[in-house]
PDB file of C-alpha atoms in Angstrom:
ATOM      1  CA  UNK A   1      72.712  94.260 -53.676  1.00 57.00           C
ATOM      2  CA  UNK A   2      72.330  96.956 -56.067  1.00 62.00           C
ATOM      3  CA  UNK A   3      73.089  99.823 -53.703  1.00 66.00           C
ATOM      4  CA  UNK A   4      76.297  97.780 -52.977  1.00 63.00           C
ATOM      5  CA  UNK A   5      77.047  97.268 -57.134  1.00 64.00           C
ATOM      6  CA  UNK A   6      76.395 101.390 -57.310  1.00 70.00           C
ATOM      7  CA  UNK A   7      78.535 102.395 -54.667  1.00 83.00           C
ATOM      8  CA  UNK A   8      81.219 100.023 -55.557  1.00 83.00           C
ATOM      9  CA  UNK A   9      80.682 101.375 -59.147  1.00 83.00           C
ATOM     10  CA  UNK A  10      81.102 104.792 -57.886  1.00 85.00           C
ATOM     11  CA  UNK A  11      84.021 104.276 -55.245  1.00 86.00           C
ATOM     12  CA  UNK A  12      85.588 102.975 -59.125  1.00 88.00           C
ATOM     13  CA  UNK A  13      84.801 105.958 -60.797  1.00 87.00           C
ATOM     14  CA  UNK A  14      86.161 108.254 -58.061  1.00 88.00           C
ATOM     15  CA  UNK A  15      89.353 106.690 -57.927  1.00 87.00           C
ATOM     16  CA  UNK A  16      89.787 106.667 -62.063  1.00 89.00           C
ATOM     17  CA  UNK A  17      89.066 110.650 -61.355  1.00 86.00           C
ATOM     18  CA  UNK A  18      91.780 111.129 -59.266  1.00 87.00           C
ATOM     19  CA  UNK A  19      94.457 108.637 -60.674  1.00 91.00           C
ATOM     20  CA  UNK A  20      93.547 108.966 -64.536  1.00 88.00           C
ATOM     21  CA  UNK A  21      94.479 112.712 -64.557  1.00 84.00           C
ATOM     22  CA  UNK A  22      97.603 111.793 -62.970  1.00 90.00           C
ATOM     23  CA  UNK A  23      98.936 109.293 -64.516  1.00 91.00           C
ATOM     24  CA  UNK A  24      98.343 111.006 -68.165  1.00 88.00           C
ATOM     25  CA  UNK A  25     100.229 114.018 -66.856  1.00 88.00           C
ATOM     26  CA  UNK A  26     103.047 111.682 -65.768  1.00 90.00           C
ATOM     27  CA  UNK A  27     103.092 110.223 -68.893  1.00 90.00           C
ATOM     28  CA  UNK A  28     103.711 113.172 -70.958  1.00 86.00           C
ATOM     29  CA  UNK A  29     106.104 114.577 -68.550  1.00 88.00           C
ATOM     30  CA  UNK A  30     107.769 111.832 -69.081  1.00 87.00           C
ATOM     31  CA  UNK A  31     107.620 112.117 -72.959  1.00 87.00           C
ATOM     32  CA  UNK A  32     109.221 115.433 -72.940  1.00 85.00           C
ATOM     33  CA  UNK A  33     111.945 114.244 -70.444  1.00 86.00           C
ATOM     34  CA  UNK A  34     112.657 111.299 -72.354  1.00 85.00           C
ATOM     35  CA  UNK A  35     113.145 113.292 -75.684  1.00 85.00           C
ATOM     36  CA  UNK A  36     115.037 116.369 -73.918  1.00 84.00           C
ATOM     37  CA  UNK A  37     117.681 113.229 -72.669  1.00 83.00           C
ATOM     38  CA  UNK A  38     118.018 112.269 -76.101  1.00 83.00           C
ATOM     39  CA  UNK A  39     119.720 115.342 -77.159  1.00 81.00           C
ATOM     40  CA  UNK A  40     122.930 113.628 -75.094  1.00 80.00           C
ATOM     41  CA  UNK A  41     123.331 111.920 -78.009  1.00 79.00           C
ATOM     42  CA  UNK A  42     124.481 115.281 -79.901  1.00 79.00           C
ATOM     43  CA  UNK A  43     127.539 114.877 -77.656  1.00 80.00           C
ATOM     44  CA  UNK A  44     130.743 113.410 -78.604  1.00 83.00           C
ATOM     45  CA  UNK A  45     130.864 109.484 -77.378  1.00 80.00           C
ATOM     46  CA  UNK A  46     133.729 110.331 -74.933  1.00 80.00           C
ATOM     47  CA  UNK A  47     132.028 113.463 -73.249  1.00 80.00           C
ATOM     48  CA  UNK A  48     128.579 111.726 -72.927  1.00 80.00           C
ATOM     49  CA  UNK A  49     127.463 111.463 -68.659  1.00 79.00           C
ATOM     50  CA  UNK A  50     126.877 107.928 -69.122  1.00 78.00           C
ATOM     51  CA  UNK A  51     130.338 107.331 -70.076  1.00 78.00           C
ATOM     52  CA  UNK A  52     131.640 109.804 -67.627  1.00 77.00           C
ATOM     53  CA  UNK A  53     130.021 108.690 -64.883  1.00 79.00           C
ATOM     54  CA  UNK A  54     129.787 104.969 -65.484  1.00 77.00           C
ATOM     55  CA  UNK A  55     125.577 105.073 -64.835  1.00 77.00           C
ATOM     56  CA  UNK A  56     123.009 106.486 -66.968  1.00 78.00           C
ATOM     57  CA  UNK A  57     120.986 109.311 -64.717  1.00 79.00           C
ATOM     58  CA  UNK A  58     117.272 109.601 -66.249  1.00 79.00           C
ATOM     59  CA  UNK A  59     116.254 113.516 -66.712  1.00 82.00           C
ATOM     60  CA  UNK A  60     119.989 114.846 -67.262  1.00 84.00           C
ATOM     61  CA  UNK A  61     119.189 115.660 -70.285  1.00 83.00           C
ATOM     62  CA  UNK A  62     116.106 117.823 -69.921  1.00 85.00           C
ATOM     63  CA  UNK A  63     118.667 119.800 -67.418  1.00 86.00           C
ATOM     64  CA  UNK A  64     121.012 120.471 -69.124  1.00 86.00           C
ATOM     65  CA  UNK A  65     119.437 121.215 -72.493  1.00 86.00           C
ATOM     66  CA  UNK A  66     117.145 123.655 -69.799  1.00 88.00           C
ATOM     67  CA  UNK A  67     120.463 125.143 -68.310  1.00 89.00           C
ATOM     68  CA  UNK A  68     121.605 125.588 -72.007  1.00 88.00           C
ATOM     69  CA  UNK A  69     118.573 127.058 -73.309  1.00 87.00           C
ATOM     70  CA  UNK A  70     118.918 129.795 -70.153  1.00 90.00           C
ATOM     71  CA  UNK A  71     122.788 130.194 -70.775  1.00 89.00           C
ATOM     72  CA  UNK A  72     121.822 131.435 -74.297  1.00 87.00           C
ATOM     73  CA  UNK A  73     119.415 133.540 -73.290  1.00 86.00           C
ATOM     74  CA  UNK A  74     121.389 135.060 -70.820  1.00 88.00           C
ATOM     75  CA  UNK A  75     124.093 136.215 -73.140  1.00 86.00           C
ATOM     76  CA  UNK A  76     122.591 137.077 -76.326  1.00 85.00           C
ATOM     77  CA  UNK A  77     120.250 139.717 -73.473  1.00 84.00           C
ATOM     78  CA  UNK A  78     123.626 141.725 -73.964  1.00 84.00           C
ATOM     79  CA  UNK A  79     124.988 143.665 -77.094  1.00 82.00           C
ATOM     80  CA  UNK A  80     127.844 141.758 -77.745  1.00 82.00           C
ATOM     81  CA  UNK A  81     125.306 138.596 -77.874  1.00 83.00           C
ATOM     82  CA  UNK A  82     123.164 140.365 -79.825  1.00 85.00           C
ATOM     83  CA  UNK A  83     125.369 141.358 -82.660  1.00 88.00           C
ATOM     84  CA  UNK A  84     126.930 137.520 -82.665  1.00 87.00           C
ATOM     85  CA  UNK A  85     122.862 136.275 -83.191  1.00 86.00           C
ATOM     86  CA  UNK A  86     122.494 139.314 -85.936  1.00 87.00           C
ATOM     87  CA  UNK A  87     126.060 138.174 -87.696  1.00 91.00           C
ATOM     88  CA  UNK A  88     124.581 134.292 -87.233  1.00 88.00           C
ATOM     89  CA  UNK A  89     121.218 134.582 -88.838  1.00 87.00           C
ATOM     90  CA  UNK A  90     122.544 136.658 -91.521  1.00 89.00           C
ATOM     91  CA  UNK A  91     124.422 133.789 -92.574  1.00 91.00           C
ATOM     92  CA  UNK A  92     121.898 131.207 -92.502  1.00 89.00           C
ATOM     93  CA  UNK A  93     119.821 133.322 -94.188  1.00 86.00           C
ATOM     94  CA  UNK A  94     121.944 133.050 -96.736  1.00 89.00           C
ATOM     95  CA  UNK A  95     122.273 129.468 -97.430  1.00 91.00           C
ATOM     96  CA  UNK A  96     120.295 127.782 -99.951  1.00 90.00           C
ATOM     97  CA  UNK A  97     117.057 125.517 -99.021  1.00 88.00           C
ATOM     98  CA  UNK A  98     118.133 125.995 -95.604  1.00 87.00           C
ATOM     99  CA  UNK A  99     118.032 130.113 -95.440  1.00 87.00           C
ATOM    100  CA  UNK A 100     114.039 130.005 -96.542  1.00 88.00           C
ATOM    101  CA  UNK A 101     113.341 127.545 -93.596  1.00 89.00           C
ATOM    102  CA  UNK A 102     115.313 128.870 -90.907  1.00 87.00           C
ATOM    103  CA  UNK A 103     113.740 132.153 -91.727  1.00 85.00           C
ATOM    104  CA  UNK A 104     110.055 131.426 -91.692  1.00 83.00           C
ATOM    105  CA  UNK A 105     110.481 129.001 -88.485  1.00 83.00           C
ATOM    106  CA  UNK A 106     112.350 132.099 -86.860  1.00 82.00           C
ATOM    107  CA  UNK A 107     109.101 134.405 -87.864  1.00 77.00           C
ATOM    108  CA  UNK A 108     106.768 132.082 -86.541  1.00 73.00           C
ATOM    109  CA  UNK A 109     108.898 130.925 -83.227  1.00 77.00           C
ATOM    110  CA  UNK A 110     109.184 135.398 -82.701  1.00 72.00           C
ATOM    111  CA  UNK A 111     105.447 135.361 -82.790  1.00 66.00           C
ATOM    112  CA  UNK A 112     104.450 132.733 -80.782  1.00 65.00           C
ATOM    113  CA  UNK A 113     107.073 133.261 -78.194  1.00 67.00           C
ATOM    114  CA  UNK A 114     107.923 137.202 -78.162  1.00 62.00           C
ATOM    115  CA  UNK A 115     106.290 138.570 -75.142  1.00 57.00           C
ATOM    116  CA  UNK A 116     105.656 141.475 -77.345  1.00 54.00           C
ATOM    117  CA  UNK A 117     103.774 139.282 -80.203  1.00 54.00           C
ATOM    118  CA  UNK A 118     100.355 139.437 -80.770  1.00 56.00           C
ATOM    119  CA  UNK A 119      99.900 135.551 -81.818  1.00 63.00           C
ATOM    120  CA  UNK A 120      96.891 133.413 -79.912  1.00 74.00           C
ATOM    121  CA  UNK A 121      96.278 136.625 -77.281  1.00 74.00           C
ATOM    122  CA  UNK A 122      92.236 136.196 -77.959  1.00 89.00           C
ATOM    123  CA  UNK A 123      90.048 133.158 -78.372  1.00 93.00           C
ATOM    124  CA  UNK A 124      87.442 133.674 -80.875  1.00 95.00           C
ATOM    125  CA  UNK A 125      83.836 131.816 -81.802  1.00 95.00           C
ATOM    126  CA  UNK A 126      83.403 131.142 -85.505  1.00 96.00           C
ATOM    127  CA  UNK A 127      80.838 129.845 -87.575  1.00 94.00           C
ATOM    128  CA  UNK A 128      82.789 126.758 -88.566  1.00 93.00           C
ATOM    129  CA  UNK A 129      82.859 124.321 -90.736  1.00 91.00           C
ATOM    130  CA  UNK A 130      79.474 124.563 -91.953  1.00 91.00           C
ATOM    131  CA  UNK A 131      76.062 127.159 -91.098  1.00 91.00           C
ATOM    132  CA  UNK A 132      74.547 126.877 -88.053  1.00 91.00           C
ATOM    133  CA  UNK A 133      77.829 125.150 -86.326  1.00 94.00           C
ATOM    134  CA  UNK A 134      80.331 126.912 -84.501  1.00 95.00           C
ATOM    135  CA  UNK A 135      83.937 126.335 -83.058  1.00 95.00           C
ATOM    136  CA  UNK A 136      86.685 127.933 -81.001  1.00 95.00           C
ATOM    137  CA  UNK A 137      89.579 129.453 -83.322  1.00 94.00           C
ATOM    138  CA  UNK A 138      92.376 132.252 -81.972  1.00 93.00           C
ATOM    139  CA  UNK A 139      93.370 135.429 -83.547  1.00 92.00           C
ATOM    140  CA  UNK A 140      96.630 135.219 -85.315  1.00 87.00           C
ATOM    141  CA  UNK A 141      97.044 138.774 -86.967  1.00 85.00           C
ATOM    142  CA  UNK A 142      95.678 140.022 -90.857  1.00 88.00           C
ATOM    143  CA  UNK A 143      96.030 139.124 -93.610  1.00 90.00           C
ATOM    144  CA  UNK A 144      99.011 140.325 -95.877  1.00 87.00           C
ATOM    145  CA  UNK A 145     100.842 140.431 -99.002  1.00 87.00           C
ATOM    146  CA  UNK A 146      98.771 139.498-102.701  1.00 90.00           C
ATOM    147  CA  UNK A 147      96.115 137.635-100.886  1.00 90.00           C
ATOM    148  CA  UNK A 148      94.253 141.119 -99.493  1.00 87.00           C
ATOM    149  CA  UNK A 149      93.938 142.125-102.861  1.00 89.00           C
ATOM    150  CA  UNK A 150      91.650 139.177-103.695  1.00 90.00           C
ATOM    151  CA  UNK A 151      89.440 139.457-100.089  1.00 91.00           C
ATOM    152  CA  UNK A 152      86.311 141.810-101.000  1.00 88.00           C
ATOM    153  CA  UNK A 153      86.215 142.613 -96.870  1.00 92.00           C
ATOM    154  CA  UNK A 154      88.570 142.917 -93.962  1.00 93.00           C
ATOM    155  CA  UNK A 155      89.540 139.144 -92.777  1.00 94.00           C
ATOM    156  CA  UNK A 156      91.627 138.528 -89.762  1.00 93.00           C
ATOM    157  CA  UNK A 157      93.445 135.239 -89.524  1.00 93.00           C
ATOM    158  CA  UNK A 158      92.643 132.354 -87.529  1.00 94.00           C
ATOM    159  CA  UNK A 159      94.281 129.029 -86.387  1.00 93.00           C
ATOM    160  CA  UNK A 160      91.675 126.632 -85.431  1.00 94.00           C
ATOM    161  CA  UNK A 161      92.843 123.854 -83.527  1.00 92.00           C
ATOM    162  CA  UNK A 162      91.726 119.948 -83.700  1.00 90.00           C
ATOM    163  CA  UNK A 163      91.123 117.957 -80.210  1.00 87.00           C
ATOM    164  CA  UNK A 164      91.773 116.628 -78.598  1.00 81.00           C
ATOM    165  CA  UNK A 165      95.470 117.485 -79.855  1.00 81.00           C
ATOM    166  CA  UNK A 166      95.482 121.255 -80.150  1.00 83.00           C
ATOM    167  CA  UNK A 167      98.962 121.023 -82.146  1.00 79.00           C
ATOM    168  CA  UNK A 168      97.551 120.569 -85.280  1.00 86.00           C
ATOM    169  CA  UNK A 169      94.472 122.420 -86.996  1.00 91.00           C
ATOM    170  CA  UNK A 170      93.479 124.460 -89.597  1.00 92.00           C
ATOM    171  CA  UNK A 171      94.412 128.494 -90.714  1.00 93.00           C
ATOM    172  CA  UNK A 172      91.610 129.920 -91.862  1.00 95.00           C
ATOM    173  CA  UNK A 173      91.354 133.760 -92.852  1.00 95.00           C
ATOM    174  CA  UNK A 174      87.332 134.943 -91.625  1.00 94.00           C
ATOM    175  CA  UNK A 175      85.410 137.842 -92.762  1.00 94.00           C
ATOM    176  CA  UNK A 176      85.854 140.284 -89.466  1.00 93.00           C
ATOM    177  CA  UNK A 177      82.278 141.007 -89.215  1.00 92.00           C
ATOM    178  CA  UNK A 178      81.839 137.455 -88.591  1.00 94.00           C
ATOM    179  CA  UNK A 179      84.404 136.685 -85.919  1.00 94.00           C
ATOM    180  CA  UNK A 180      83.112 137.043 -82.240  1.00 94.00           C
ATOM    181  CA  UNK A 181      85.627 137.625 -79.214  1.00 93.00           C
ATOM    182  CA  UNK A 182      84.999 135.568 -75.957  1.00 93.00           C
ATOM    183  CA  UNK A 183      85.576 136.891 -72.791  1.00 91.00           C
ATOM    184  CA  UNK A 184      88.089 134.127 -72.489  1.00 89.00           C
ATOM    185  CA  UNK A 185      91.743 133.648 -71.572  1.00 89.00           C
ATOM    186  CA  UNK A 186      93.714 131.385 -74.194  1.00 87.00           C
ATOM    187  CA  UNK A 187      94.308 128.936 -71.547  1.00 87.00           C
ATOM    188  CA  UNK A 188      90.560 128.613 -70.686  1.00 90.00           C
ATOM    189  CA  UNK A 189      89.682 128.027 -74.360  1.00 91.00           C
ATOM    190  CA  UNK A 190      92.647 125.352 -74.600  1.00 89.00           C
ATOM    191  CA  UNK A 191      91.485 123.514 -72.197  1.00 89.00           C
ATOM    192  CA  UNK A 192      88.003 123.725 -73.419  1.00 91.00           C
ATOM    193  CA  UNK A 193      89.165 122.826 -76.425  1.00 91.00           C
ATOM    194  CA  UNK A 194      91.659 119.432 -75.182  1.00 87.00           C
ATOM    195  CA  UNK A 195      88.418 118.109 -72.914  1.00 87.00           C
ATOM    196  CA  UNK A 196      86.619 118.245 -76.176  1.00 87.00           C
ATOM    197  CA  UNK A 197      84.193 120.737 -74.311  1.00 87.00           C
ATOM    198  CA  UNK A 198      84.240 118.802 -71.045  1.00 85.00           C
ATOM    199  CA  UNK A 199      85.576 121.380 -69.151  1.00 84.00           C
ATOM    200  CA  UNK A 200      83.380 124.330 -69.862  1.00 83.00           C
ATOM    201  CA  UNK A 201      84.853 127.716 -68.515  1.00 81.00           C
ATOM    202  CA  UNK A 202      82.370 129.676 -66.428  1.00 77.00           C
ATOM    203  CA  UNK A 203      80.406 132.587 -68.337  1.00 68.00           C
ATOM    204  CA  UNK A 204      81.412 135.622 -67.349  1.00 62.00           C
ATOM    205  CA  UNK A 205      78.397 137.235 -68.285  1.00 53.00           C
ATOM    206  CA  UNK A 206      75.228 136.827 -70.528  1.00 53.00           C
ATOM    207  CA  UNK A 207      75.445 136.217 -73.778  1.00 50.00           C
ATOM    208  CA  UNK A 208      75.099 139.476 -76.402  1.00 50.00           C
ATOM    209  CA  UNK A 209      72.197 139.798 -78.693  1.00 51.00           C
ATOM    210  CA  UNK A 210      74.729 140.785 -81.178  1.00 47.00           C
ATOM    211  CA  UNK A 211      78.424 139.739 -82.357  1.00 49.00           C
ATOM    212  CA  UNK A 212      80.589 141.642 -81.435  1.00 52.00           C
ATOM    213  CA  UNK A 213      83.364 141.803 -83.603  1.00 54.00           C
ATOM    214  CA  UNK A 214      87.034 141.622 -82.856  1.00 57.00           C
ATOM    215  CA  UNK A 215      89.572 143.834 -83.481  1.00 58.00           C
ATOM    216  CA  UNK A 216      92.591 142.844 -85.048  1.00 52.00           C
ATOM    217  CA  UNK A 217      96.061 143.281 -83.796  1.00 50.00           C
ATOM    218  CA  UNK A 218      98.476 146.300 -85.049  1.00 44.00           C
TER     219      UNK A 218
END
């Protein structure tokens, strides 16, 4: 009777495994559908599909917001574009409340999306929040402006994430000769980071006798 109560158990257990996975990545997919559909409603009433068409088709938002996200792209690649984005932001910039915003969300969207940006490119190991206990942070550049004349050593800046919802965290600027670099791809250490150290990436190699510190982007 107990052999039959353990393998039932575990017949259970392999079929949460397969289906629990699943059915989370189903349901944020179809988060992120659901709010790309919603932009529709940006639309005049009259052009909106569902009026068009008669029916409401699920997902038409998310492709065309997609297709209109690529469209942009594709022409402000080109100079004319290019000068229409310039002549754009320069006027934004310009407007009051809304300039200051638009221009720090535009710094922070070129980091973390410029192929060329140096933003979350190495997963660190810091000593974090206390002695003795350590956590998982990524390299987000130096330090700059008045606060490097109060730091009495180099710092590099760090965004340490919370799990199991990496989104949100804390920036914290570390004394460089305390930061470590892992041999570690971004993704790896996400992931890490979301299974709240469930899914352990492999170790490349042994671990060093001393830290090795990392070196800061240019």
């Amino acid at each position: 009777m107990t052999t039959k109560k353990t393998t039932l158990k575990s017949v259970f257990l392999t079929g949460l495994l397969v289906l629990v996975p699943l059915a989370i990545t189903l349901w944020v997919l179809g988060l992120i559908i659901g709010t790309m559909d919603q932009t529709l409603l940006l639309l005049p009433r009259s052009w909106q599909p569902e009026r068009v068409l008669g029916f409401r088709l699920p997902g038409l938002g998310a492709v065309l917001t997609l297709a209109f996200i690529f469209v942009v792209g594709l022409l402000t690649q080109n100079f004319v574009g290019q000068k229409l984005v310039g002549w754009w932001e320069l006027i934004v910039a310009r407007i009051p409340v809304v300039g200051p915003i638009y221009t720090s969300v535009k710094q922070v969207s070129d980091t973390l999306l410029s192929s060329s940006g140096n933003a979350f490119r190495k997963a660190l190991l810091i000593e974090y929040p206390r002695k003795g206990s350590y956590t998982i942070g990524f390299l987000t550049g130096i330090p700059g402006g008045d606060v490097v004349n109060h730091l009495k050593e180099e710092h590099v800046s760090v965004y340490v994430p919370t799990t199991p919802n990496p989104t949100s965290g804390f920036f914290l600027m570390v004394p460089k000769s305390e930061v470590i670099e892992l041999d570690m791809t971004v993704d790896a250490a996400l992931k890490y980071i979301v299974s709240m150290g469930v899914v352990a990436p492999p170790a490349n190699q042994p671990a060093p006798e001393r830290r090795t510190p990392v070196e800061p982007p240019l």
